[in-house]
Tab-separated table of C-alpha atoms and ligand atoms in Angstrom:
chain	number	residue	atom	x	y	z
A	196	MET	CA	43.712	-64.869	-81.666
A	197	ALA	CA	45.047	-63.177	-78.544
A	198	SER	CA	45.633	-65.992	-76.118
A	199	ASN	CA	48.632	-65.505	-73.888
A	200	GLY	CA	48.405	-68.840	-72.153
A	201	ILE	CA	49.938	-69.897	-68.850
A	202	CYS	CA	52.860	-72.005	-70.063
A	203	ASP	CA	54.767	-73.477	-67.093
A	204	LYS	CA	52.935	-71.317	-64.545
A	205	VAL	CA	50.907	-74.110	-62.952
A	206	ALA	CA	51.369	-77.814	-62.387
A	207	ILE	CA	49.286	-80.869	-61.657
A	208	VAL	CA	50.607	-82.508	-58.484
A	209	GLY	CA	48.037	-85.191	-57.817
A	210	MET	CA	45.401	-87.106	-59.744
A	211	GLY	CA	42.727	-89.701	-59.164
A	212	CYS	CA	40.505	-91.735	-61.456
A	213	THR	CA	37.848	-94.322	-60.697
A	214	SER	CA	37.390	-97.356	-62.866
A	215	PHE	CA	34.957	-96.542	-65.689
A	216	GLY	CA	32.054	-98.844	-66.468
A	217	GLU	CA	28.659	-99.864	-65.173
A	218	HIS	CA	28.613	-98.754	-61.546
A	219	TRP	CA	25.101	-99.875	-60.662
A	220	ASP	CA	26.054	-100.105	-56.992
A	221	ARG	CA	27.741	-96.692	-56.675
A	222	SER	CA	26.194	-93.224	-56.828
A	223	SER	CA	27.744	-90.122	-58.454
A	224	GLU	CA	28.593	-89.038	-54.925
A	225	ASP	CA	30.468	-92.306	-54.310
A	226	LEU	CA	32.429	-91.816	-57.541
A	227	LEU	CA	33.292	-88.195	-56.652
A	228	VAL	CA	34.507	-89.203	-53.199
A	229	ASP	CA	36.616	-92.016	-54.675
A	230	ALA	CA	38.289	-89.798	-57.318
A	231	ALA	CA	38.838	-86.923	-54.867
A	232	ASN	CA	40.349	-89.185	-52.203
A	233	GLN	CA	42.721	-90.702	-54.751
A	234	ALA	CA	43.772	-87.187	-55.836
A	235	TYR	CA	44.322	-85.974	-52.250
A	236	GLU	CA	46.409	-89.059	-51.538
A	237	SER	CA	48.396	-88.743	-54.741
A	238	ALA	CA	49.295	-85.107	-53.917
A	239	GLY	CA	49.965	-85.995	-50.270
A	240	VAL	CA	47.424	-83.464	-48.975
A	241	ASP	CA	44.171	-83.590	-47.056
A	242	ALA	CA	41.030	-81.673	-47.918
A	243	ASP	CA	42.086	-78.716	-45.735
A	244	ALA	CA	44.909	-77.913	-48.170
A	245	VAL	CA	42.579	-77.388	-51.133
A	246	ASP	CA	41.347	-73.788	-51.390
A	247	ALA	CA	38.744	-74.069	-54.160
A	248	TYR	CA	37.067	-76.620	-56.414
A	249	TRP	CA	35.792	-76.765	-59.989
A	250	LEU	CA	33.227	-79.451	-60.758
A	251	GLY	CA	32.392	-80.579	-64.288
A	252	THR	CA	29.149	-82.494	-64.677
A	253	MET	CA	25.940	-82.269	-66.708
A	254	GLY	CA	22.878	-80.554	-65.331
A	255	SER	CA	24.039	-79.767	-61.804
A	256	LEU	CA	22.653	-76.500	-60.496
A	257	SER	CA	25.295	-75.610	-57.920
A	258	GLY	CA	28.523	-76.420	-56.117
A	259	LEU	CA	26.518	-78.333	-53.546
A	260	THR	CA	26.698	-81.321	-55.913
A	261	LEU	CA	30.333	-81.597	-54.810
A	262	SER	CA	30.474	-79.907	-51.407
A	263	GLU	CA	27.887	-82.255	-49.927
A	264	PRO	CA	29.560	-85.613	-50.692
A	265	LEU	CA	33.077	-84.267	-50.063
A	266	LYS	CA	31.958	-82.425	-46.901
A	267	ILE	CA	33.755	-79.303	-48.114
A	268	GLN	CA	33.890	-76.767	-45.315
A	269	TYR	CA	32.773	-73.359	-46.579
A	270	LYS	CA	34.992	-73.081	-49.660
A	271	PRO	CA	34.238	-71.978	-53.217
A	272	VAL	CA	32.904	-74.717	-55.488
A	273	THR	CA	32.169	-73.718	-59.088
A	274	HIS	CA	30.080	-75.856	-61.388
A	275	VAL	CA	31.034	-75.715	-65.092
A	276	GLU	CA	29.584	-77.294	-68.215
A	277	ASN	CA	30.686	-77.167	-71.834
A	278	TYR	CA	29.071	-80.136	-73.591
A	279	CYS	CA	31.277	-83.249	-73.806
A	280	ALA	CA	34.383	-81.162	-73.020
A	281	THR	CA	33.061	-80.375	-69.530
A	282	GLY	CA	35.851	-82.158	-67.623
A	283	SER	CA	38.510	-80.225	-69.526
A	284	GLU	CA	36.648	-76.990	-68.835
A	285	ALA	CA	36.844	-77.718	-65.093
A	286	LEU	CA	40.613	-78.181	-65.352
A	287	ARG	CA	41.070	-75.040	-67.462
A	288	ASN	CA	39.209	-72.828	-64.996
A	289	ALA	CA	40.956	-74.346	-61.991
A	290	ALA	CA	44.371	-73.808	-63.610
A	291	TYR	CA	43.593	-70.176	-64.459
A	292	ALA	CA	42.493	-69.497	-60.880
A	293	VAL	CA	45.862	-70.730	-59.589
A	294	ALA	CA	47.768	-68.821	-62.292
A	295	SER	CA	45.960	-65.626	-61.290
A	296	GLY	CA	47.281	-65.962	-57.752
A	297	ALA	CA	43.775	-66.163	-56.285
A	298	TYR	CA	44.396	-69.618	-54.781
A	299	ASP	CA	47.427	-71.755	-53.904
A	300	CYS	CA	45.936	-75.195	-54.355
A	301	VAL	CA	42.728	-76.214	-56.151
A	302	MET	CA	40.926	-79.287	-57.413
A	303	ALA	CA	39.283	-79.904	-60.782
A	304	ILE	CA	36.939	-82.871	-60.719
A	305	GLY	CA	34.435	-84.357	-63.138
A	306	VAL	CA	31.793	-87.037	-62.872
A	307	GLU	CA	28.920	-88.586	-64.786
A	308	LYS	CA	26.704	-91.531	-64.150
A	309	LEU	CA	25.053	-92.362	-67.442
A	310	LYS	CA	24.109	-96.016	-67.292
A	311	ASP	CA	21.151	-95.768	-64.933
A	312	SER	CA	19.925	-92.555	-66.600
A	313	GLY	CA	19.100	-94.599	-69.700
A	314	PHE	CA	21.462	-92.439	-71.791
A	315	SER	CA	22.570	-93.958	-75.076
A	316	GLY	CA	23.805	-92.670	-78.389
A	317	LEU	CA	20.516	-93.818	-79.834
A	318	VAL	CA	18.331	-91.521	-77.741
A	319	ILE	CA	17.662	-88.220	-79.550
A	320	THR	CA	16.793	-85.103	-77.616
A	321	PRO	CA	13.837	-83.498	-79.420
A	322	PRO	CA	15.129	-80.947	-81.958
A	323	PRO	CA	13.759	-77.396	-82.007
A	324	SER	CA	10.560	-77.209	-84.041
A	325	ASP	CA	11.782	-74.343	-86.245
A	326	GLY	CA	13.790	-76.501	-88.636
A	327	THR	CA	17.211	-75.276	-87.454
A	328	ASP	CA	18.492	-78.547	-86.082
A	329	ALA	CA	18.377	-82.078	-87.387
A	330	ALA	CA	16.754	-85.008	-85.623
A	331	LEU	CA	19.863	-87.157	-85.753
A	332	THR	CA	21.473	-89.386	-83.133
A	333	ALA	CA	25.091	-88.732	-82.139
A	334	PRO	CA	26.342	-91.754	-84.156
A	335	ALA	CA	24.377	-90.500	-87.185
A	336	GLN	CA	25.834	-86.999	-86.922
A	337	PHE	CA	29.405	-88.251	-86.677
A	338	SER	CA	28.873	-90.997	-89.280
A	339	MET	CA	28.733	-88.259	-91.920
A	340	LEU	CA	32.461	-87.695	-91.535
A	341	ALA	CA	33.194	-91.117	-93.027
A	342	PRO	CA	31.697	-90.941	-96.549
A	343	ALA	CA	32.802	-87.312	-96.824
A	344	TYR	CA	36.405	-88.261	-96.019
A	345	PHE	CA	36.364	-91.372	-98.235
A	346	GLU	CA	34.977	-89.404	-101.184
A	347	LYS	CA	37.359	-86.465	-100.818
A	348	TYR	CA	40.500	-88.591	-100.527
A	349	GLY	CA	39.558	-91.406	-102.892
A	350	LEU	CA	39.068	-94.333	-100.481
A	351	ASP	CA	36.712	-97.077	-101.605
A	352	ALA	CA	34.208	-98.329	-99.031
A	353	GLU	CA	36.275	-101.411	-98.157
A	354	THR	CA	39.479	-99.469	-97.535
A	355	GLY	CA	37.539	-96.874	-95.562
A	356	LYS	CA	36.030	-99.548	-93.330
A	357	GLU	CA	39.456	-101.126	-92.849
A	358	VAL	CA	40.879	-97.773	-91.703
A	359	LEU	CA	38.038	-97.092	-89.244
A	360	SER	CA	38.218	-100.641	-87.899
A	361	ARG	CA	41.965	-100.358	-87.347
A	362	ILE	CA	41.336	-97.307	-85.140
A	363	ALA	CA	38.813	-99.242	-83.023
A	364	TYR	CA	41.155	-102.252	-82.942
A	365	LYS	CA	44.050	-100.108	-81.683
A	366	ASN	CA	41.995	-98.465	-78.963
A	367	HIS	CA	40.528	-101.751	-77.729
A	368	ALA	CA	44.023	-103.306	-77.730
A	369	ASN	CA	45.260	-100.407	-75.566
A	370	GLY	CA	42.205	-100.616	-73.300
A	371	ALA	CA	42.880	-104.311	-72.771
A	372	LYS	CA	46.051	-103.245	-70.951
A	373	ASN	CA	44.197	-100.804	-68.691
A	374	PRO	CA	42.682	-101.956	-65.387
A	375	LYS	CA	40.465	-98.852	-65.206
A	376	ALA	CA	38.846	-99.235	-68.643
A	377	GLN	CA	35.206	-100.242	-69.224
A	378	PHE	CA	36.066	-102.685	-72.032
A	379	ARG	CA	39.226	-104.584	-71.199
A	380	LYS	CA	39.621	-107.080	-73.983
A	381	GLU	CA	41.086	-107.021	-77.449
A	382	VAL	CA	38.484	-107.270	-80.194
A	383	PRO	CA	39.426	-109.096	-83.407
A	384	LEU	CA	39.503	-106.889	-86.501
A	385	GLU	CA	36.902	-109.047	-88.245
A	386	THR	CA	34.503	-108.707	-85.294
A	387	ILE	CA	34.884	-104.938	-85.477
A	388	LYS	CA	34.268	-104.876	-89.222
A	389	CYS	CA	31.148	-107.033	-88.910
A	390	SER	CA	29.623	-105.439	-85.819
A	391	PRO	CA	25.929	-104.567	-86.188
A	392	LYS	CA	25.294	-101.259	-87.950
A	393	VAL	CA	24.346	-98.266	-85.845
A	394	ALA	CA	24.590	-95.479	-88.458
A	395	ASP	CA	26.070	-96.602	-91.774
A	396	PRO	CA	29.009	-97.134	-92.153
A	397	LEU	CA	29.440	-97.180	-88.377
A	398	GLY	CA	28.833	-100.363	-86.427
A	399	ILE	CA	28.640	-100.742	-82.640
A	400	MET	CA	32.425	-101.208	-82.570
A	401	ASP	CA	32.931	-97.786	-84.182
A	402	CYS	CA	31.165	-96.160	-81.212
A	403	SER	CA	32.370	-95.275	-77.752
A	404	GLY	CA	30.442	-97.023	-75.032
A	405	VAL	CA	28.179	-95.675	-72.302
A	406	SER	CA	29.680	-95.670	-68.816
A	407	ASP	CA	29.955	-94.114	-65.357
A	408	GLY	CA	33.134	-92.615	-63.921
A	409	SER	CA	34.953	-89.774	-62.214
A	410	ALA	CA	38.435	-88.235	-62.335
A	411	ALA	CA	40.164	-85.423	-60.450
A	412	ALA	CA	43.320	-83.285	-60.531
A	413	ILE	CA	45.037	-81.118	-57.927
A	414	VAL	CA	46.671	-77.990	-59.350
A	415	VAL	CA	49.197	-75.633	-57.725
A	416	ARG	CA	51.597	-72.874	-58.829
A	417	ALA	CA	54.650	-74.191	-60.656
A	418	GLU	CA	57.101	-72.875	-58.058
A	419	ASP	CA	55.301	-74.831	-55.315
A	420	ALA	CA	54.936	-78.052	-57.282
A	421	HIS	CA	57.949	-79.924	-55.896
A	422	LYS	CA	56.660	-79.489	-52.346
A	423	TYR	CA	53.937	-81.970	-53.307
A	424	THR	CA	55.665	-84.438	-55.628
A	425	ASP	CA	59.042	-85.141	-57.230
A	426	THR	CA	57.339	-85.469	-60.615
A	427	PRO	CA	54.826	-82.699	-61.230
A	428	VAL	CA	53.222	-82.385	-64.638
A	429	PHE	CA	53.405	-78.821	-65.935
A	430	ILE	CA	50.675	-77.230	-68.012
A	431	LYS	CA	52.127	-75.859	-71.244
A	432	ALA	CA	48.914	-74.832	-72.969
A	433	LEU	CA	45.151	-74.782	-72.528
A	434	SER	CA	42.885	-73.704	-75.357
A	435	PHE	CA	39.121	-73.771	-75.570
A	436	VAL	CA	37.105	-72.468	-78.502
A	437	ALA	CA	33.426	-72.435	-79.385
A	438	GLY	CA	32.628	-72.271	-83.084
A	439	PRO	CA	29.936	-70.144	-84.729
A	440	ALA	CA	27.892	-73.340	-85.289
A	441	GLU	CA	27.368	-72.532	-88.955
A	442	GLY	CA	28.234	-75.988	-90.284
A	443	PRO	CA	24.763	-77.481	-90.579
A	444	LEU	CA	23.565	-74.372	-92.442
A	445	SER	CA	26.602	-73.919	-94.692
A	446	GLN	CA	27.069	-75.248	-98.235
A	447	GLU	CA	30.856	-74.905	-97.755
A	448	TYR	CA	31.184	-77.199	-94.739
A	449	ASP	CA	32.298	-80.574	-96.093
A	450	PHE	CA	32.447	-82.779	-92.946
A	451	THR	CA	36.160	-83.637	-93.314
A	452	THR	CA	37.399	-81.281	-90.592
A	453	PHE	CA	36.373	-79.632	-87.329
A	454	PRO	CA	37.385	-75.969	-87.754
A	455	GLU	CA	37.021	-75.586	-83.972
A	456	VAL	CA	39.707	-78.249	-83.432
A	457	VAL	CA	42.033	-76.585	-85.932
A	458	ALA	CA	41.601	-73.251	-84.098
A	459	SER	CA	42.124	-74.676	-80.604
A	460	ALA	CA	45.145	-76.715	-81.717
A	461	LYS	CA	46.721	-73.676	-83.382
A	462	ASP	CA	46.175	-71.632	-80.228
A	463	ALA	CA	47.560	-74.349	-77.937
A	464	TYR	CA	50.634	-74.906	-80.121
A	465	LYS	CA	51.326	-71.166	-80.085
A	466	GLN	CA	51.030	-71.032	-76.293
A	467	ALA	CA	53.479	-73.915	-75.900
A	468	GLY	CA	55.838	-72.952	-78.747
A	469	VAL	CA	55.117	-76.088	-80.761
A	470	SER	CA	55.839	-75.677	-84.474
A	471	ASN	CA	55.781	-79.310	-85.620
A	472	PRO	CA	53.216	-81.293	-83.607
A	473	ARG	CA	53.861	-84.568	-85.385
A	474	GLU	CA	57.494	-84.452	-84.280
A	475	GLN	CA	57.175	-82.627	-80.966
A	476	VAL	CA	54.098	-84.226	-79.391
A	477	SER	CA	55.070	-87.556	-77.795
A	478	MET	CA	51.529	-88.936	-77.318
A	479	ALA	CA	47.910	-87.835	-77.269
A	480	GLU	CA	44.536	-88.650	-75.798
A	481	VAL	CA	41.895	-87.535	-78.294
A	482	HIS	CA	38.092	-87.513	-78.363
A	483	ASP	CA	37.393	-90.759	-80.234
A	484	CYS	CA	33.626	-90.678	-79.689
A	485	PHE	CA	33.382	-92.502	-83.053
A	486	THR	CA	36.161	-93.912	-85.236
A	487	PRO	CA	35.864	-91.330	-88.070
A	488	THR	CA	36.194	-88.583	-85.439
A	489	GLU	CA	39.631	-89.889	-84.500
A	490	LEU	CA	40.598	-90.132	-88.184
A	491	VAL	CA	39.710	-86.495	-88.843
A	492	LEU	CA	41.323	-85.363	-85.579
A	493	TYR	CA	44.723	-86.700	-86.672
A	494	GLU	CA	44.656	-84.138	-89.475
A	495	ASP	CA	43.035	-81.287	-87.541
A	496	LEU	CA	45.632	-81.634	-84.770
A	497	GLY	CA	48.488	-81.616	-87.280
A	498	PHE	CA	49.526	-85.227	-86.622
A	499	ALA	CA	49.051	-86.084	-90.306
A	500	GLU	CA	48.920	-84.305	-93.656
A	501	ARG	CA	45.470	-83.450	-95.007
A	502	GLY	CA	44.170	-86.569	-96.710
A	503	GLY	CA	47.069	-88.628	-95.338
A	504	ALA	CA	45.864	-89.819	-91.939
A	505	TRP	CA	44.297	-92.979	-93.334
A	506	ARG	CA	47.669	-94.124	-94.637
A	507	ASP	CA	49.242	-93.421	-91.235
A	508	VAL	CA	46.549	-95.573	-89.629
A	509	LEU	CA	47.360	-98.472	-91.948
A	510	GLU	CA	51.089	-97.993	-91.246
A	511	GLY	CA	50.558	-98.100	-87.455
A	512	THR	CA	51.771	-94.555	-86.728
A	513	PHE	CA	49.284	-94.038	-83.889
A	514	GLU	CA	49.640	-97.456	-82.252
A	515	LEU	CA	51.232	-97.845	-78.817
A	516	ASP	CA	54.617	-98.625	-80.362
A	517	GLY	CA	54.164	-96.232	-83.279
A	518	ALA	CA	55.787	-92.841	-83.853
A	519	LEU	CA	52.932	-90.933	-82.181
A	520	PRO	CA	50.766	-93.108	-79.924
A	521	VAL	CA	47.157	-91.885	-79.747
A	522	ASN	CA	44.771	-92.973	-77.000
A	523	PRO	CA	47.294	-95.139	-75.140
A	524	ASP	CA	44.760	-95.700	-72.344
A	525	GLY	CA	42.146	-97.057	-74.783
A	526	GLY	CA	40.279	-93.784	-75.333
A	527	LEU	CA	36.530	-93.255	-75.208
A	528	LYS	CA	36.321	-96.510	-77.176
A	529	SER	CA	37.502	-98.479	-74.137
A	530	PHE	CA	36.380	-96.135	-71.359
A	531	GLY	CA	32.977	-94.984	-72.583
A	532	HIS	CA	32.192	-91.326	-72.180
A	533	PRO	CA	30.819	-90.180	-68.816
A	534	ILE	CA	30.670	-86.570	-69.987
A	535	GLY	CA	32.079	-84.594	-67.051
A	536	ALA	CA	34.820	-87.126	-66.352
A	537	SER	CA	36.302	-87.791	-69.807
A	538	GLY	CA	38.569	-84.724	-70.137
A	539	LEU	CA	40.131	-85.406	-66.745
A	540	ARG	CA	40.405	-89.137	-67.524
A	541	MET	CA	42.454	-88.184	-70.600
A	542	MET	CA	44.699	-86.026	-68.402
A	543	TYR	CA	45.054	-88.909	-65.936
A	544	GLU	CA	46.693	-90.989	-68.680
A	545	MET	CA	49.117	-88.144	-69.487
A	546	TRP	CA	49.901	-87.938	-65.750
A	547	LEU	CA	50.707	-91.658	-65.605
A	548	GLN	CA	52.651	-91.749	-68.868
A	549	LEU	CA	54.788	-88.675	-68.165
A	550	ARG	CA	55.649	-90.041	-64.703
A	551	GLY	CA	56.474	-93.487	-66.071
A	552	GLU	CA	53.576	-95.111	-64.185
A	553	ALA	CA	51.512	-96.502	-67.081
A	554	GLY	CA	52.551	-100.145	-66.616
A	555	ASP	CA	52.044	-102.353	-69.689
A	556	ARG	CA	51.019	-99.300	-71.717
A	557	GLN	CA	54.091	-97.239	-70.862
A	558	ILE	CA	55.431	-95.220	-73.783
A	559	ASP	CA	59.202	-94.799	-74.009
A	560	SER	CA	60.277	-91.495	-72.346
A	561	PRO	CA	57.394	-89.210	-73.384
A	562	LYS	CA	58.144	-85.486	-73.094
A	563	LEU	CA	55.011	-83.721	-74.260
A	564	GLY	CA	51.423	-84.978	-74.077
A	565	LEU	CA	48.292	-83.601	-75.720
A	566	THR	CA	44.679	-84.020	-74.684
A	567	HIS	CA	41.818	-83.178	-76.993
A	568	ASN	CA	38.162	-83.032	-75.921
A	569	LEU	CA	35.239	-82.236	-78.242
A	570	GLY	CA	31.652	-81.254	-77.468
A	571	GLY	CA	28.784	-81.030	-79.940
A	572	ALA	CA	28.808	-82.466	-83.454
A	573	PRO	CA	30.514	-81.850	-86.803
A	574	GLY	CA	29.838	-78.273	-87.886
A	575	ARG	CA	28.593	-77.193	-84.494
A	576	CYS	CA	30.975	-77.816	-81.632
A	577	VAL	CA	33.351	-76.700	-78.925
A	578	SER	CA	36.934	-77.951	-78.761
A	579	PHE	CA	39.600	-78.126	-76.087
A	580	VAL	CA	43.310	-78.837	-76.534
A	581	SER	CA	45.890	-79.030	-73.760
A	582	LEU	CA	49.616	-79.658	-73.797
A	583	VAL	CA	51.385	-80.937	-70.707
A	584	GLY	CA	54.937	-82.014	-69.970
A	585	LEU	CA	57.640	-82.437	-67.390
B	825	LIG	N1	31.899	-100.749	-77.991
B	825	LIG	C1	32.218	-102.014	-77.675
B	825	LIG	N2	31.374	-102.860	-77.053
B	825	LIG	C2	30.161	-102.378	-76.725
B	825	LIG	C3	29.765	-101.064	-77.021
B	825	LIG	C4	30.683	-100.239	-77.675
B	825	LIG	N3	30.381	-98.977	-77.982
B	825	LIG	N4	28.504	-100.867	-76.574
B	825	LIG	C5	28.115	-102.017	-76.012
B	825	LIG	N5	29.107	-102.940	-76.100
B	825	LIG	C6	29.059	-104.328	-75.655
B	825	LIG	C7	28.660	-104.470	-74.201
B	825	LIG	O1	29.763	-104.566	-73.348
B	825	LIG	C8	27.904	-105.795	-74.227
B	825	LIG	O2	28.829	-106.851	-74.242
B	825	LIG	P1	28.547	-108.222	-73.463
B	825	LIG	O3	27.304	-108.794	-74.111
B	825	LIG	O4	29.793	-109.030	-73.707
B	825	LIG	O5	28.320	-107.832	-72.053
B	825	LIG	C9	27.216	-105.791	-75.559
B	825	LIG	O6	28.015	-104.922	-76.402
B	825	LIG	C10	25.800	-105.256	-75.520
B	825	LIG	O7	25.790	-104.122	-74.700
B	825	LIG	P2	24.551	-103.158	-74.598
B	825	LIG	O8	24.776	-102.218	-73.455
B	825	LIG	O9	23.265	-103.932	-74.635
B	825	LIG	O10	24.711	-102.342	-75.954
B	825	LIG	P3	23.706	-101.337	-76.544
B	825	LIG	O11	23.169	-101.924	-77.795
B	825	LIG	O12	22.749	-100.861	-75.516
B	825	LIG	O13	24.667	-100.105	-76.859
B	825	LIG	C11	25.473	-98.576	-78.440
B	825	LIG	C12	25.428	-100.041	-78.026
B	825	LIG	C13	26.344	-98.449	-79.672
B	825	LIG	C14	24.058	-98.081	-78.727
B	825	LIG	C15	26.080	-97.743	-77.263
B	825	LIG	O14	27.365	-98.208	-76.981
B	825	LIG	C16	26.112	-96.280	-77.601
B	825	LIG	O15	25.094	-95.598	-77.516
B	825	LIG	N6	27.292	-95.730	-77.957
B	825	LIG	C17	27.422	-94.339	-78.382
B	825	LIG	C18	27.422	-93.394	-77.203
B	825	LIG	C19	27.336	-91.959	-77.653
B	825	LIG	O16	26.776	-91.622	-78.687
B	825	LIG	N7	27.936	-91.073	-76.889
B	825	LIG	C20	27.995	-89.681	-77.270
B	825	LIG	C21	29.296	-89.421	-77.953
B	825	LIG	S1	29.326	-87.829	-78.698
C-alpha cells in the first residue's frame, strides 16, 4: 500500500472536549461552541487565527452546521462522514490540509447528540430488501465475534465471559477516574457478568452506552507548533481504510479479526516506523463499542499474539498500570459513542496523557499513543489508526 504519511509534519496544539452524557438541556450547537472554545483557549488563539474547519457529524448537509453556531466569518468549513470513525476522519483531513501548506492553522471538530434522537443499539435501520444485508442490531452483529473467538482458541463459555467482563470492568474503572465520562463509577465484576442479555453472550455491560458530546483539535505545521504551546503533540501516522465489505457474503470470514484494522494498523506502523507495537506503543484508545471488539482489536493492532489476547486480559496487560494501558479514559464503555465526537475524544485522552495532564489516570511517561476508530460491523467496515507522540 503506497501511503507516504505525514510523520512529524503537523502537530496538535490545542484541544477541547465537553463532558459526554445525557445533555437534554444543551443543543448540538451548544456542544460545538463549548468544545471549540475550549480548543481555542487551549491553543491560546481566537477564532480569527483558524483558517479552515473540518466538521465530523452524521447527516449534516453542509458546513453551515458549524459556521452558524461558531459565527465563522467566511472561511472554508468541510463536512465529513465515515460511519463511526467520522471524528477521526475530520482530524485526518484537517491534518492533511495543513501538511499540504494550504492552511497554517485549522480545526477538526466532531459532535453528535444521540439521546434525544431516540438512537439506541437496539434500533435497526431497515435492511435492503434484496437479501444482501442482515436485519441485525449493532450488538447482535458484534456479538458474533465472541463465540467465534471462543471456539477458535478453545475458551469455554465461562472463561470467555470472564475475559469479556474483565474488559468492561477495566474500562469502567478507568472511566470512574474521568470527570468527562458518561458513566463515572466502577462496576463490580459480578454485576457485569450478570447484566441483562442484549445479544447473547453480550449483556448491557458489554455494550457502550448512548450519549451526547463534542471534541475539537487545533492543528498547525510542526515548525510553528511551539509558538502555540510548550508541549505540542506531533502526528506520527494517520491511516484510514475501507474494506471491500465481503465478510457477510464470504465463507472464509471467521469473525475473529477485522481485516480492515489489520490493514490500517500495518499502514500506520509503517508511516511511523513502528516494528513492534506491543513494545513501542505506550498506550491506546481503541473502539470498544462492545467488549469482544476490544478483545479482537488487541490482536489486530499487534498488541497480542493471535489467540493470546484473552490471556493478556486475565493477566492485566491492558489495565491502567499494565504494560500497555488500553482505553485509559474509560473508552466508549464509559463515554458512550456520539458518533462524530468519539475519534476526537480518543485523541483528547492522548493529548492529556502525553502532556502529563491526565490526573488520576496519568500513565507513567508515555511516549507514543495510538487511537483506533472503527465504523460498520465485522466483515464490512472502515478503520482508522493514528499514532501520536511528543
Ligand atoms: N453500560 C453501562 N450502563 C448502562 C449502559 C451501558 N451500555 N446503558 C445504560 N446503562 C445504565 C444507565 O446509566 C441507567 O443507569 P441508572 O438506572 O443508574 O441511571 C440504566 O443502565 C438504564 O439506562 P437506559 O438508558 O434505560 O438503558 P437502555 O436499556 O435504554 O440502554 C442499551 C441499554 C444496551 C440498549 C444501550 O446502552 C445501547 O444501545 N448500547 C449500544 C449502543 C450501540 O450499539 N452503539 C453503536 C456501536 S457500533
